[in-house]
XYZ file of C-alpha atoms in Angstrom:
467
model
C -27.250 -13.962 -60.425
C -28.297 -13.413 -64.017
C -25.963 -13.746 -66.725
C -25.396 -10.915 -68.923
C -25.880 -11.534 -72.707
C -22.435 -11.406 -74.343
C -23.920 -9.492 -77.112
C -24.762 -6.768 -75.033
C -21.093 -5.996 -73.703
C -18.435 -4.555 -75.727
C -14.908 -5.718 -75.330
C -13.870 -2.659 -73.446
C -16.891 -3.224 -70.918
C -15.944 -6.865 -70.490
C -12.349 -5.687 -69.653
C -13.732 -3.204 -67.112
C -15.861 -5.872 -65.566
C -12.864 -8.292 -65.223
C -10.847 -5.577 -63.546
C -13.617 -4.942 -60.973
C -13.914 -8.548 -60.309
C -10.024 -8.845 -59.735
C -10.175 -5.969 -57.340
C -12.893 -7.580 -55.408
C -11.158 -10.883 -55.285
C -8.066 -9.274 -53.851
C -10.050 -7.518 -51.108
C -11.695 -10.603 -50.184
C -8.495 -12.454 -50.166
C -6.886 -9.633 -47.971
C -10.179 -10.148 -45.586
C -9.572 -13.886 -45.406
C -5.921 -13.598 -44.510
C -6.640 -11.052 -41.732
C -9.524 -13.266 -40.461
C -7.236 -16.273 -40.531
C -4.671 -14.619 -38.253
C -7.172 -13.340 -36.068
C -8.473 -17.050 -35.613
C -4.982 -18.168 -35.078
C -4.274 -15.607 -32.331
C -7.561 -16.380 -30.692
C -6.675 -20.007 -30.569
C -3.263 -19.140 -29.255
C -4.939 -17.130 -26.333
C -7.236 -19.923 -25.257
C -4.026 -22.040 -25.052
C -2.452 -19.531 -22.698
C -2.640 -19.810 -18.850
C -4.883 -17.588 -16.877
C -3.296 -14.438 -15.302
C -3.532 -14.466 -11.522
C -1.718 -12.928 -8.669
C 0.822 -15.728 -8.777
C 1.935 -15.055 -12.316
C 1.187 -11.446 -13.238
C 0.707 -8.010 -11.615
C -3.055 -8.585 -11.241
C -3.989 -8.194 -7.394
C -5.438 -11.179 -5.673
C -9.014 -9.708 -5.626
C -8.927 -9.969 -9.458
C -8.012 -13.713 -9.796
C -10.541 -15.630 -11.693
C -12.898 -17.610 -9.565
C -12.120 -15.986 -6.557
C -14.929 -16.138 -3.937
C -16.883 -18.702 -5.961
C -16.626 -21.636 -3.524
C -13.856 -23.718 -5.221
C -13.237 -25.625 -2.153
C -11.388 -24.982 1.105
C -7.765 -24.380 0.425
C -8.387 -24.467 -3.383
C -6.368 -22.132 -5.561
C -8.413 -19.185 -7.281
C -9.583 -20.202 -10.623
C -8.239 -23.551 -10.542
C -11.391 -25.557 -9.642
C -9.474 -28.141 -7.710
C -9.846 -28.979 -4.072
C -6.653 -29.005 -2.135
C -6.453 -30.557 1.196
C -5.334 -28.193 4.058
C -2.034 -28.974 5.665
C -2.526 -29.602 9.359
C -1.100 -26.621 11.433
C 2.005 -27.598 13.682
C 1.105 -27.560 17.332
C 2.670 -24.807 19.516
C 3.377 -24.524 23.128
C 0.567 -22.888 25.172
C 1.255 -19.675 26.512
C -0.568 -17.228 29.087
C -0.304 -13.378 29.710
C 2.131 -12.081 31.898
C 1.289 -10.310 35.158
C 1.367 -6.646 34.933
C 4.739 -5.152 36.359
C 2.909 -2.288 37.960
C -0.921 -2.812 38.677
C -2.926 0.011 39.544
C -4.660 -1.608 42.516
C -3.867 -4.833 44.244
C -6.774 -6.569 46.311
C -5.505 -9.004 48.798
C -8.152 -11.806 50.004
C -7.751 -13.934 52.939
C -9.700 -17.153 53.473
C -12.163 -16.898 56.376
C -13.142 -20.603 56.599
C -11.822 -23.841 55.604
C -14.005 -26.293 53.335
C -14.475 -28.238 56.518
C -16.163 -25.245 58.200
C -13.353 -24.396 60.586
C -12.431 -20.591 60.997
C -9.085 -19.880 59.566
C -9.216 -16.034 59.832
C -6.640 -15.827 62.506
C -4.117 -18.041 60.925
C -0.962 -17.197 58.958
C -1.747 -17.290 55.373
C 0.383 -17.195 52.235
C -0.396 -16.240 48.591
C -1.537 -19.568 46.748
C -2.620 -17.740 43.655
C -2.039 -14.630 41.723
C -3.897 -13.181 38.719
C -4.864 -9.879 36.848
C -8.186 -8.657 36.198
C -8.041 -6.082 33.334
C -10.850 -3.809 32.402
C -11.292 -0.416 30.998
C -13.203 2.117 33.037
C -16.097 4.078 31.377
C -14.751 6.561 28.881
C -16.952 9.924 28.960
C -16.118 13.202 27.575
C -14.854 15.675 30.241
C -16.617 18.908 29.695
C -14.870 22.137 30.954
C -16.888 25.325 31.146
C -14.778 28.461 30.317
C -16.021 31.778 31.589
C -13.843 34.807 30.613
C -14.460 37.755 32.808
C -13.785 41.238 32.132
C -14.941 44.740 32.178
C -14.221 48.404 31.262
C -11.153 50.065 32.058
C -10.880 53.742 33.525
C -9.178 54.552 30.095
C -12.533 53.602 28.305
C -11.321 50.373 26.727
C -12.790 47.054 27.312
C -10.844 44.236 28.560
C -11.219 40.196 28.752
C -9.371 37.567 30.722
C -7.074 35.483 28.597
C -8.443 31.783 27.854
C -6.604 28.968 29.541
C -3.974 27.286 27.764
C -5.102 24.760 25.227
C -8.711 25.919 25.562
C -8.941 29.025 23.256
C -12.507 29.874 21.914
C -13.763 28.112 18.774
C -14.344 24.544 18.268
C -15.503 22.695 21.420
C -13.639 19.724 20.634
C -10.070 19.295 21.996
C -6.853 17.938 20.592
C -7.576 14.230 21.808
C -10.869 14.232 19.989
C -9.263 15.465 16.892
C -6.530 12.945 17.071
C -9.119 10.285 17.845
C -11.202 11.113 14.751
C -8.179 11.141 12.470
C -6.698 7.973 13.730
C -9.886 5.870 13.357
C -10.803 7.275 9.950
C -7.353 7.359 8.284
C -5.789 4.520 10.096
C -8.653 2.225 10.563
C -10.831 3.293 7.486
C -13.791 4.232 9.728
C -16.412 6.223 7.607
C -18.023 9.376 8.924
C -21.383 8.008 9.687
C -19.959 5.055 11.608
C -17.368 7.342 13.225
C -20.324 9.391 14.726
C -22.073 6.316 15.895
C -18.985 4.954 17.371
C -18.305 8.149 19.123
C -21.870 8.386 20.569
C -22.543 4.718 21.573
C -18.850 4.079 23.008
C -17.808 7.356 24.483
C -21.276 9.390 24.833
C -19.983 12.034 22.567
C -22.579 13.326 20.226
C -20.759 14.713 17.180
C -22.322 15.214 13.624
C -20.715 13.994 10.356
C -20.146 17.867 9.498
C -18.245 18.273 12.710
C -16.171 15.300 11.906
C -15.414 16.867 8.673
C -14.307 20.167 10.093
C -12.229 18.483 12.567
C -10.132 16.692 9.968
C -9.996 19.636 7.730
C -8.569 21.628 10.724
C -5.636 19.290 10.910
C -4.826 19.993 7.255
C -2.438 22.841 8.459
C -0.389 21.292 11.135
C 0.085 17.933 8.958
C 1.066 20.097 5.897
C 3.893 21.737 8.040
C 5.162 18.349 9.021
C 4.789 17.205 5.468
C 7.205 20.004 4.432
C 9.930 18.814 6.547
C 9.460 15.239 5.397
C 9.977 16.538 1.761
C 13.203 18.294 2.790
C 14.515 14.825 4.166
C 13.259 13.017 1.207
C 15.298 15.263 -1.188
C 18.415 14.335 0.645
C 18.052 10.523 0.696
C 20.340 8.324 -0.887
C 18.033 5.304 -1.496
C 14.376 5.596 -2.361
C 11.714 3.013 -2.717
C 8.821 4.029 -4.737
C 5.312 2.704 -5.927
C 1.904 3.869 -6.938
C -1.590 2.904 -6.885
C -4.984 4.182 -7.939
C -7.454 6.227 -5.826
C -10.515 8.221 -6.586
C -11.592 11.749 -5.969
C -15.362 12.534 -6.653
C -15.553 9.445 -8.559
C -12.485 10.320 -10.779
C -9.316 8.337 -11.156
C -6.258 9.702 -9.518
C -2.926 8.344 -8.531
C -1.282 7.881 -5.085
C 2.454 7.854 -5.095
C 4.541 6.791 -1.977
C 8.203 7.542 -1.657
C 10.109 5.449 1.198
C 13.515 6.156 2.519
C 15.201 4.680 5.576
C 14.019 7.937 7.703
C 10.919 9.198 6.095
C 7.727 8.280 4.230
C 6.147 10.746 1.705
C 2.616 10.285 0.238
C 1.329 12.437 -2.852
C -1.963 12.116 -4.672
C -2.265 13.586 -8.165
C -4.361 13.249 -11.203
C -1.570 11.749 -13.291
C 0.723 8.772 -13.229
C 3.405 10.612 -15.154
C 7.155 10.797 -14.579
C 6.608 14.522 -13.738
C 5.182 13.520 -10.334
C 8.170 11.631 -9.085
C 10.462 14.572 -10.467
C 8.498 17.227 -8.768
C 8.577 15.170 -5.441
C 12.400 14.697 -5.682
C 12.839 18.562 -6.684
C 15.801 17.791 -8.875
C 17.475 15.644 -6.460
C 18.964 12.408 -7.855
C 19.593 9.638 -5.219
C 22.145 6.949 -5.385
C 19.738 4.107 -5.807
C 16.053 3.930 -6.880
C 13.973 0.741 -6.176
C 10.653 0.294 -7.896
C 8.915 -1.973 -10.547
C 9.497 -1.747 -14.332
C 7.182 1.305 -14.912
C 8.485 3.530 -17.496
C 7.588 6.703 -15.571
C 10.238 5.484 -12.856
C 13.126 4.649 -14.901
C 16.537 6.972 -14.697
C 15.238 8.711 -11.408
C 18.645 7.849 -9.667
C 22.271 6.835 -10.674
C 21.317 3.201 -10.231
C 18.215 1.461 -10.385
C 17.043 -1.888 -8.563
C 14.072 -3.343 -10.155
C 11.549 -5.398 -7.873
C 12.587 -9.167 -8.295
C 9.226 -10.159 -6.907
C 7.663 -8.508 -10.055
C 10.222 -10.453 -12.297
C 9.439 -13.649 -10.494
C 5.717 -13.323 -11.403
C 6.600 -12.959 -15.072
C 8.900 -15.921 -14.704
C 5.996 -18.042 -13.356
C 3.657 -16.933 -16.165
C 6.171 -18.202 -18.565
C 6.318 -21.537 -16.737
C 2.741 -21.810 -16.675
C 2.608 -21.074 -20.458
C 5.038 -24.095 -21.125
C 8.302 -23.061 -21.088
C 10.657 -25.664 -19.486
C 13.952 -24.431 -20.440
C 14.821 -20.703 -19.538
C 12.029 -19.877 -16.974
C 12.468 -22.619 -14.519
C 16.317 -22.064 -14.441
C 15.890 -18.342 -14.154
C 13.337 -18.819 -11.243
C 15.958 -20.746 -9.422
C 18.567 -18.260 -10.041
C 16.751 -15.354 -8.825
C 15.656 -17.260 -5.747
C 19.119 -18.123 -4.864
C 20.168 -14.574 -5.397
C 17.387 -13.175 -3.008
C 18.580 -15.982 -0.386
C 22.110 -14.574 -0.656
C 20.692 -11.043 -0.282
C 19.156 -11.951 2.968
C 22.211 -13.269 4.289
C 24.292 -10.169 3.616
C 24.687 -9.275 7.188
C 26.772 -12.471 7.813
C 28.816 -12.134 4.552
C 31.970 -10.062 4.136
C 32.079 -7.742 1.095
C 34.451 -9.729 -0.764
C 32.268 -12.858 -0.501
C 29.303 -10.874 -1.524
C 31.329 -9.722 -4.787
C 32.044 -13.575 -5.426
C 28.448 -14.344 -5.239
C 27.776 -11.511 -7.534
C 30.111 -12.610 -10.196
C 28.892 -16.169 -9.913
C 25.187 -15.058 -10.418
C 26.308 -12.882 -13.351
C 28.097 -15.824 -14.914
C 25.063 -18.075 -14.542
C 22.755 -15.466 -15.911
C 24.951 -15.219 -18.846
C 24.940 -19.109 -19.531
C 21.065 -18.795 -19.265
C 20.800 -15.918 -21.885
C 23.096 -17.749 -24.238
C 20.806 -21.033 -24.305
C 18.480 -21.382 -27.223
C 14.733 -21.245 -26.134
C 12.227 -22.852 -28.178
C 9.010 -21.763 -26.454
C 7.810 -18.366 -27.434
C 6.805 -17.405 -23.709
C 10.606 -18.227 -22.869
C 11.764 -16.317 -25.664
C 9.760 -13.112 -24.635
C 10.871 -13.648 -21.095
C 14.542 -13.813 -22.284
C 14.266 -10.714 -24.182
C 12.845 -8.923 -21.126
C 15.805 -10.204 -19.056
C 18.475 -9.029 -21.496
C 16.901 -5.503 -21.492
C 16.606 -5.257 -17.703
C 19.499 -7.504 -16.404
C 21.919 -4.579 -15.274
C 19.120 -3.327 -12.704
C 18.614 -6.851 -11.217
C 21.462 -7.478 -8.661
C 22.277 -3.791 -7.368
C 21.234 -5.390 -3.844
C 24.348 -7.621 -4.085
C 26.626 -4.463 -4.349
C 24.883 -2.010 -2.026
C 23.831 -3.377 1.424
C 21.287 -0.556 1.850
C 19.182 -1.862 -1.100
C 16.592 -4.534 -1.025
C 16.001 -7.095 -3.693
C 12.314 -6.208 -3.885
C 10.018 -3.156 -3.569
C 8.234 -4.812 -0.683
C 8.863 -1.682 1.550
C 6.933 0.731 -0.459
C 4.192 -1.830 -1.346
C 3.707 -2.524 2.327
C 3.514 1.345 2.953
C 0.937 1.916 0.302
C -1.324 -1.164 1.282
C -3.471 0.703 3.931
C -4.408 3.352 1.499
C -5.434 0.401 -0.859
C -7.739 -0.820 1.867
C -8.865 2.656 2.816
C -9.934 3.275 -1.027
C -11.866 -0.116 -1.008
C -13.645 0.235 2.338
C -14.590 3.966 2.004
C -14.748 4.226 -1.851
C -12.209 6.932 -2.014
C -12.426 10.770 -1.524
C -15.275 13.181 -1.918
C -13.028 16.444 -1.817
C -9.700 17.490 -2.742
C -9.020 18.466 0.771
C -9.717 15.104 2.015
C -7.064 13.620 -0.484
C -4.611 16.048 0.827
C -5.356 15.369 4.377
C -5.110 11.703 3.854
C -1.587 11.895 2.094
C -0.250 14.348 4.725
C -1.539 11.836 7.385
C -0.063 8.793 5.842
C 3.414 10.656 5.296
C 3.457 12.124 8.979
C 2.242 8.873 10.831
C 4.392 6.531 8.870
C 7.280 8.758 9.361
C 6.706 8.576 13.201
C 6.491 4.835 13.118
C 10.037 4.653 11.572
C 11.186 6.950 14.408
C 9.681 4.845 17.041
C 6.756 7.067 17.761
C 3.051 5.834 17.997
C 0.644 7.443 15.393
C -1.967 8.611 17.892
C 0.537 10.388 20.148
C 2.124 12.193 17.045
C -1.540 13.150 15.982
C -2.316 14.364 19.566
C 0.825 16.559 19.553
C 0.059 18.210 16.369
C -3.675 18.680 17.156
C -2.658 20.387 20.379
C -0.879 23.226 18.187
C -4.586 24.339 16.976
C -5.141 25.242 20.633
C -2.279 27.695 21.265
C -3.341 30.491 23.737
C -4.365 33.483 21.920
C -4.665 36.577 24.238
C -7.642 38.858 23.234
C -8.389 42.221 24.293
C -11.444 44.493 23.378
């Protein structure tokens, strides 16, 4: 930088130059301070533990190092090889004989090993076993011929189709139920489903025909779904969860609402609270069980948060280095959950005493000074949510975790990962209705396939025609 000759600048010009230099120095000092804080934050991030499925809400599929060959039995992302524990031995078992065999074949010996003829001797059963096989499954084709003619009145007439075999699609209710069951319950795509039907059963069916069959089931499934909504809006306890899904490549959300009697699935473009409010139709149950997502708060008179999610946050604080608050809280929550599992063996008065003890111990933990930042952050979260931790110790209908809803939504997560999502809006609607109807049927003790077959039969109601 060339120096300016002093005699070329007046005093006012020098003052202006000094003012500019002062402003520049202030800006540079602010930038230096910001960068220093950023460096400190990045250094702090480097010291934090990695988030995994054990200490956060990340799914196991997103664990660092998963699938990179860290060794048999190694924890994802740890890089450490863990010895595999030997499995305890179990007593051997064999399949029981069928109570009502379809056929019994009695075999009598003709010769002894020495060559003597023993066919005329009295023989007793020395060995009995079952041979089980599946006969060839082939389509049963029924040709329908509707005869008719012209009446003396001048009008044409035609015979009524047989029950369950009205004109239209050639595929019957069993095939409709079979296609829906394999696609939605076992995540078989249309192409593989067409191959499977051809190679295993000799049923030639195109992917378009499969799509038409599934779309045809939308109406009967929707009718059952309407009845499920009515029962949902009368429930006293509701478990709720949500997950992502995709329709035509765009992000959507699949919600599930579980009660002791019914299961309701809904797929919408949003994750907003309005989805849950619309599903409940203004009804407020006694207890709502969910995670701590803000959109699910204050949906009922009482809210039980999922303690499994809380324990993951506790584990993250422990991994971060907190040795005061987080370990003690983990033991307390584990004890509370263990008490909840034994509720069926405890009197109500005993359960109340446990609740008081647990609350008192939690008060003591919250009063302890916690030096570690992760522990202080966790402590602040517990103070904000503690009134929603132990509802299950007061109401025996409530569980300590949201595992019921998570298990219910898991098949849809697998469906999304296997198939990649939905290509149409109607496909998402059918899937939500299918999951609602079949899961509700399972709660009632009915098989999913039998339920589907009954609904598919309504598509083939006799329809008398005259012409």
